[in-house]
GROMACS .gro file of C-alpha atoms in nm:
model
  225
    1MET     CA    1   8.389   6.599  10.819
    2THR     CA    2   8.128   6.515  11.078
    3LEU     CA    3   8.214   6.734  11.409
    4SER     CA    4   8.241   6.533  11.720
    5PRO     CA    5   8.327   6.664  12.066
    6HIS     CA    6   8.567   6.375  12.048
    7ALA     CA    7   8.704   6.416  11.713
    8SER     CA    8   9.066   6.478  11.661
    9PRO     CA    9   9.224   6.659  11.489
   10ALA     CA   10   9.034   6.995  11.574
   11PRO     CA   11   8.788   7.118  11.334
   12THR     CA   12   8.916   7.237  10.997
   13TRP     CA   13   8.661   7.542  10.993
   14ALA     CA   14   8.815   7.655  11.276
   15GLY     CA   15   9.205   7.729  11.176
   16ASP     CA   16   8.990   7.847  10.813
   17ALA     CA   17   8.753   8.070  10.998
   18LEU     CA   18   9.086   8.244  11.214
   19ASP     CA   19   9.262   8.349  10.900
   20GLY     CA   20   8.998   8.609  10.921
   21ALA     CA   21   9.081   8.689  11.237
   22VAL     CA   22   9.457   8.758  11.152
   23ARG     CA   23   9.334   9.044  10.917
   24TRP     CA   24   9.109   9.203  11.163
   25SER     CA   25   9.444   9.296  11.339
   26THR     CA   26   9.541   9.519  11.071
   27CYS     CA   27   9.222   9.716  11.058
   28THR     CA   28   8.999   9.877  11.287
   29ASP     CA   29   8.804   9.649  11.505
   30ARG     CA   30   8.464   9.567  11.447
   31ARG     CA   31   8.295   9.700  11.799
   32TYR     CA   32   8.142   9.398  11.895
   33SER     CA   33   7.769   9.532  11.855
   34ARG     CA   34   7.509   9.437  11.629
   35SER     CA   35   7.214   9.580  11.509
   36VAL     CA   36   7.012   9.797  11.721
   37VAL     CA   37   6.690   9.681  11.807
   38ASP     CA   38   6.357   9.865  11.890
   39ASP     CA   39   6.330   9.733  12.246
   40VAL     CA   40   6.574   9.743  12.495
   41GLY     CA   41   6.673   9.413  12.561
   42GLU     CA   42   6.849   9.089  12.349
   43THR     CA   43   6.796   9.042  12.005
   44PRO     CA   44   6.595   8.764  11.872
   45GLY     CA   45   6.908   8.601  11.705
   46ARG     CA   46   7.137   8.600  11.997
   47SER     CA   47   6.885   8.467  12.213
   48GLY     CA   48   6.787   8.187  11.996
   49LEU     CA   49   7.148   8.123  11.980
   50GLU     CA   50   7.216   8.096  12.384
   51ALA     CA   51   6.915   7.866  12.392
   52SER     CA   52   7.044   7.596  12.132
   53PHE     CA   53   7.398   7.639  12.151
   54ALA     CA   54   7.461   7.374  12.412
   55ASN     CA   55   7.304   7.125  12.174
   56GLY     CA   56   7.342   7.294  11.851
   57GLY     CA   57   7.645   7.081  11.727
   58ASP     CA   58   7.898   7.225  11.500
   59ARG     CA   59   7.642   7.433  11.318
   60ALA     CA   60   7.585   7.622  11.669
   61VAL     CA   61   7.929   7.689  11.726
   62ARG     CA   62   7.999   7.791  11.357
   63LEU     CA   63   7.716   8.054  11.461
   64ALA     CA   64   7.867   8.154  11.758
   65TYR     CA   65   8.208   8.216  11.590
   66ASP     CA   66   8.055   8.445  11.373
   67ARG     CA   67   7.853   8.640  11.626
   68TYR     CA   68   8.134   8.653  11.871
   69GLY     CA   69   8.464   8.577  11.705
   70SER     CA   70   8.545   8.952  11.632
   71LEU     CA   71   8.499   8.977  12.032
   72VAL     CA   72   8.727   8.699  12.120
   73TYR     CA   73   9.014   8.794  11.896
   74THR     CA   74   8.983   9.148  11.997
   75PHE     CA   75   9.044   9.058  12.333
   76CYS     CA   76   9.318   8.827  12.288
   77ARG     CA   77   9.495   9.076  12.087
   78ARG     CA   78   9.489   9.320  12.349
   79THR     CA   79   9.598   9.106  12.620
   80VAL     CA   80   9.878   8.899  12.465
   81GLY     CA   81   9.946   9.122  12.149
   82HIS     CA   82   9.914   9.061  11.744
   83HIS     CA   83  10.144   8.749  11.722
   84ASP     CA   84   9.969   8.505  11.937
   85ALA     CA   85   9.629   8.649  11.897
   86ALA     CA   86   9.478   8.453  11.664
   87GLU     CA   87   9.601   8.094  11.767
   88ILE     CA   88   9.450   8.153  12.113
   89ALA     CA   89   9.140   8.280  11.957
   90GLN     CA   90   9.133   7.968  11.789
   91ASP     CA   91   9.189   7.743  12.073
   92VAL     CA   92   8.868   7.926  12.263
   93PHE     CA   93   8.666   7.806  11.985
   94VAL     CA   94   8.781   7.453  11.984
   95ALA     CA   95   8.773   7.435  12.335
   96ALA     CA   96   8.394   7.577  12.317
   97TRP     CA   97   8.317   7.328  12.020
   98ARG     CA   98   8.431   7.066  12.274
   99ALA     CA   99   8.263   7.126  12.566
  100GLN     CA  100   7.947   7.286  12.425
  101GLN     CA  101   7.741   7.112  12.645
  102SER     CA  102   7.848   7.251  12.957
  103TYR     CA  103   7.744   7.578  12.853
  104ASP     CA  104   7.395   7.705  13.044
  105PRO     CA  105   7.247   8.003  12.946
  106GLY     CA  106   7.041   7.973  13.273
  107ARG     CA  107   7.379   8.104  13.433
  108GLY     CA  108   7.486   8.378  13.201
  109SER     CA  109   7.517   8.493  12.822
  110LEU     CA  110   7.704   8.313  12.554
  111GLY     CA  111   7.930   8.571  12.473
  112GLY     CA  112   8.027   8.613  12.851
  113TRP     CA  113   8.083   8.219  12.867
  114LEU     CA  114   8.319   8.248  12.545
  115MET     CA  115   8.538   8.523  12.706
  116ALA     CA  116   8.550   8.353  13.033
  117VAL     CA  117   8.712   8.070  12.795
  118ALA     CA  118   8.941   8.315  12.649
  119ARG     CA  119   9.031   8.498  12.980
  120ASN     CA  120   9.155   8.113  13.117
  121LYS     CA  121   9.333   8.073  12.786
  122VAL     CA  122   9.514   8.385  12.778
  123ILE     CA  123   9.609   8.343  13.159
  124ASP     CA  124   9.767   8.033  13.091
  125HIS     CA  125   9.941   8.155  12.820
  126LEU     CA  126  10.082   8.432  12.977
  127ARG     CA  127  10.197   8.257  13.266
  128ARG     CA  128  10.360   8.017  13.026
  129GLN     CA  129  10.548   8.292  12.939
  130GLY     CA  130  10.590   8.502  13.288
  131ARG     CA  131  10.453   8.790  13.106
  132ARG     CA  132  10.160   9.072  13.206
  133PRO     CA  133   9.890   9.109  12.987
  134LEU     CA  134   9.901   9.403  12.734
  135THR     CA  135   9.610   9.575  12.891
  136ASP     CA  136   9.692   9.878  12.616
  137ALA     CA  137   9.440   9.839  12.331
  138TYR     CA  138   9.726   9.919  12.083
  139ALA     CA  139  10.014   9.785  12.243
  140ASP     CA  140  10.207   9.517  12.073
  141SER     CA  141  10.527   9.468  12.254
  142ALA     CA  142  10.609   9.200  12.531
  143SER     CA  143  10.482   9.345  12.828
  144ILE     CA  144  10.660   9.366  13.197
  145PRO     CA  145  10.683   9.020  13.365
  146GLY     CA  146  10.464   8.936  13.604
  147LEU     CA  147  10.113   8.848  13.593
  148ARG     CA  148   9.757   8.990  13.773
  149ASN     CA  149   9.439   8.783  13.664
  150ASP     CA  150   9.256   9.132  13.731
  151ASP     CA  151   9.432   9.306  13.451
  152VAL     CA  152   9.278   9.048  13.231
  153ASP     CA  153   8.953   9.036  13.397
  154MET     CA  154   8.924   9.463  13.379
  155VAL     CA  155   8.964   9.430  12.982
  156ALA     CA  156   8.708   9.126  12.953
  157ASN     CA  157   8.468   9.311  13.158
  158ARG     CA  158   8.501   9.653  12.945
  159MET     CA  159   8.460   9.467  12.606
  160LEU     CA  160   8.158   9.260  12.702
  161LEU     CA  161   7.994   9.619  12.888
  162ALA     CA  162   8.069   9.763  12.511
  163GLU     CA  163   7.929   9.436  12.372
  164ALA     CA  164   7.610   9.473  12.609
  165LEU     CA  165   7.556   9.859  12.532
  166GLY     CA  166   7.576   9.789  12.156
  167GLU     CA  167   7.246   9.604  12.227
  168LEU     CA  168   7.061   9.879  12.328
  169THR     CA  169   6.887  10.140  12.131
  170PRO     CA  170   7.080  10.472  12.136
  171ARG     CA  171   6.853  10.643  12.392
  172ALA     CA  172   6.894  10.358  12.631
  173ARG     CA  173   7.259  10.347  12.565
  174GLU     CA  174   7.337  10.716  12.644
  175VAL     CA  175   7.117  10.680  12.951
  176VAL     CA  176   7.312  10.386  13.084
  177GLU     CA  177   7.637  10.546  13.009
  178LEU     CA  178   7.528  10.830  13.215
  179ALA     CA  179   7.424  10.651  13.492
  180PHE     CA  180   7.670  10.386  13.530
  181LEU     CA  181   8.015  10.557  13.341
  182GLN     CA  182   7.965  10.906  13.476
  183ASP     CA  183   7.746  10.820  13.799
  184LEU     CA  184   7.471  11.078  13.720
  185THR     CA  185   7.165  11.071  13.931
  186HIS     CA  186   6.817  10.991  13.734
  187GLU     CA  187   6.740  11.374  13.778
  188GLN     CA  188   7.081  11.465  13.662
  189ILE     CA  189   7.036  11.269  13.341
  190ALA     CA  190   6.691  11.370  13.275
  191ALA     CA  191   6.803  11.744  13.296
  192LYS     CA  192   7.091  11.655  13.115
  193THR     CA  193   6.893  11.457  12.813
  194HIS     CA  194   6.579  11.661  12.833
  195LEU     CA  195   6.399  11.320  12.882
  196PRO     CA  196   6.121  11.292  13.129
  197LEU     CA  197   6.237  11.124  13.465
  198GLY     CA  198   6.004  10.835  13.432
  199THR     CA  199   6.188  10.737  13.076
  200VAL     CA  200   6.494  10.757  13.229
  201LYS     CA  201   6.427  10.559  13.537
  202SER     CA  202   6.245  10.310  13.272
  203ASP     CA  203   6.535  10.248  13.034
  204VAL     CA  204   6.786  10.192  13.316
  205ARG     CA  205   6.546   9.946  13.492
  206ARG     CA  206   6.482   9.776  13.143
  207SER     CA  207   6.858   9.770  13.077
  208LEU     CA  208   7.001   9.622  13.396
  209PRO     CA  209   6.901   9.256  13.320
  210LEU     CA  210   7.113   9.263  12.981
  211LEU     CA  211   7.414   9.407  13.137
  212HIS     CA  212   7.387   9.163  13.476
  213ARG     CA  213   7.357   8.882  13.209
  214THR     CA  214   7.631   8.935  12.992
  215LEU     CA  215   7.858   9.009  13.294
  216ALA     CA  216   7.731   8.678  13.466
  217GLY     CA  217   7.856   8.460  13.189
  218LEU     CA  218   8.163   8.569  13.239
  219SER     CA  219   8.199   8.505  13.614
  220SER     CA  220   8.048   8.139  13.529
  221GLY     CA  221   8.412   8.072  13.484
  222GLY     CA  222   8.356   7.945  13.096
  223ILE     CA  223   8.549   7.568  13.125
  224HIS     CA  224   8.801   7.394  13.265
  225GLU     CA  225   9.015   7.155  13.067
   0.00000   0.00000   0.00000
């Protein structure tokens, strides 16, 4: 079937692909990171997908699913629970397929944009059910009444940060974690890691654009249906 933004019903590949997402919940999460590159920054594959996504048709959405399906599904599972996660994750990629031309790589990462779509879907779902999100990574039971959007944003931000850190070299990742998660100064990091101070400063400086761009995609707000 040829996919079209106005086609109905939803593309069959989305449902087929999410069969795998159901299985993810019964095993260890795939930790969102991909092959580490030699230089700090984005992998060429991700950059190419982001540049072509808006006009790439159904193939680009398939590639986006392959790249970010685990991230989106795990986010849904952590905020709404196992029972509804697969259906919401599928809705995210169907919505992305229908509105892919609205993605602007100049406003942030594709992963962040997809997570913004997922965040909006999750919030809508929880509001309909009058529930709070399951912010515990292993929670499967119903949460208490009431919903705070910042709880959902907190989970999304943490997962996107983990995604971005996974793009860095091991050395740069350690430096960034010490700087931003443990709040150490450059001098303290240099002493702790036995790295030259200039190397520490360079790793932090070169990593910031990737971290900012990843989280900026979430701030872009996704799509509004």
